[in-house]
């Protein structure tokens, strides 16, 4: 059962985002990007207040995703990407992105915090950061 409202166009949009942001990180990395996106829609907190739709989340500015500025993002979603997007829309969570609202690829080690959120871990090249339960209970 879906944890956020999403039609087939939303699923394809999330699939394209997941691929463009993390294809080099493999399936788990792409699922984690999806977790962050779904959490931003669920959260309605911090920098993501009033982000209620997939389109608002993907194209949020400032605070959005770099991939939307690159041509690769605008390629058609593959069936495998669509299946992964459905998994996260249906509530599948992958640590360390389970409750994360942010991720980025640092030059070196992951900082302890990012946008005042705690580092929850690293997967390959990306570090993930989650809010506190008090600041954003909807993502927990």
PDB file of C-alpha atoms in Angstrom, residues 12 18 32-33 38 42 51 58 79 95 99 119:
ATOM      1  CA  UNK A  12       8.073   7.524 -13.703  1.00  0.00           C
ATOM      2  CA  UNK A  18      16.535   7.811  -8.692  1.00  0.00           C
ATOM      3  CA  UNK A  32      17.964   5.286  -0.956  1.00  0.00           C
ATOM      4  CA  UNK A  33      17.474   8.301  -3.230  1.00  0.00           C
ATOM      5  CA  UNK A  38       9.373   9.982  -0.358  1.00  0.00           C
ATOM      6  CA  UNK A  42       5.808  12.634   3.892  1.00  0.00           C
ATOM      7  CA  UNK A  51       5.970  19.741  -0.475  1.00  0.00           C
ATOM      8  CA  UNK A  58      11.632  16.701  -7.547  1.00  0.00           C
ATOM      9  CA  UNK A  79      11.058  -0.728 -16.377  1.00  0.00           C
ATOM     10  CA  UNK A  95      19.173   2.200   5.845  1.00  0.00           C
ATOM     11  CA  UNK A  99      14.386   8.510   7.635  1.00  0.00           C
ATOM     12  CA  UNK A 119      24.609  11.825   9.744  1.00  0.00           C
TER      13      UNK A 119
END
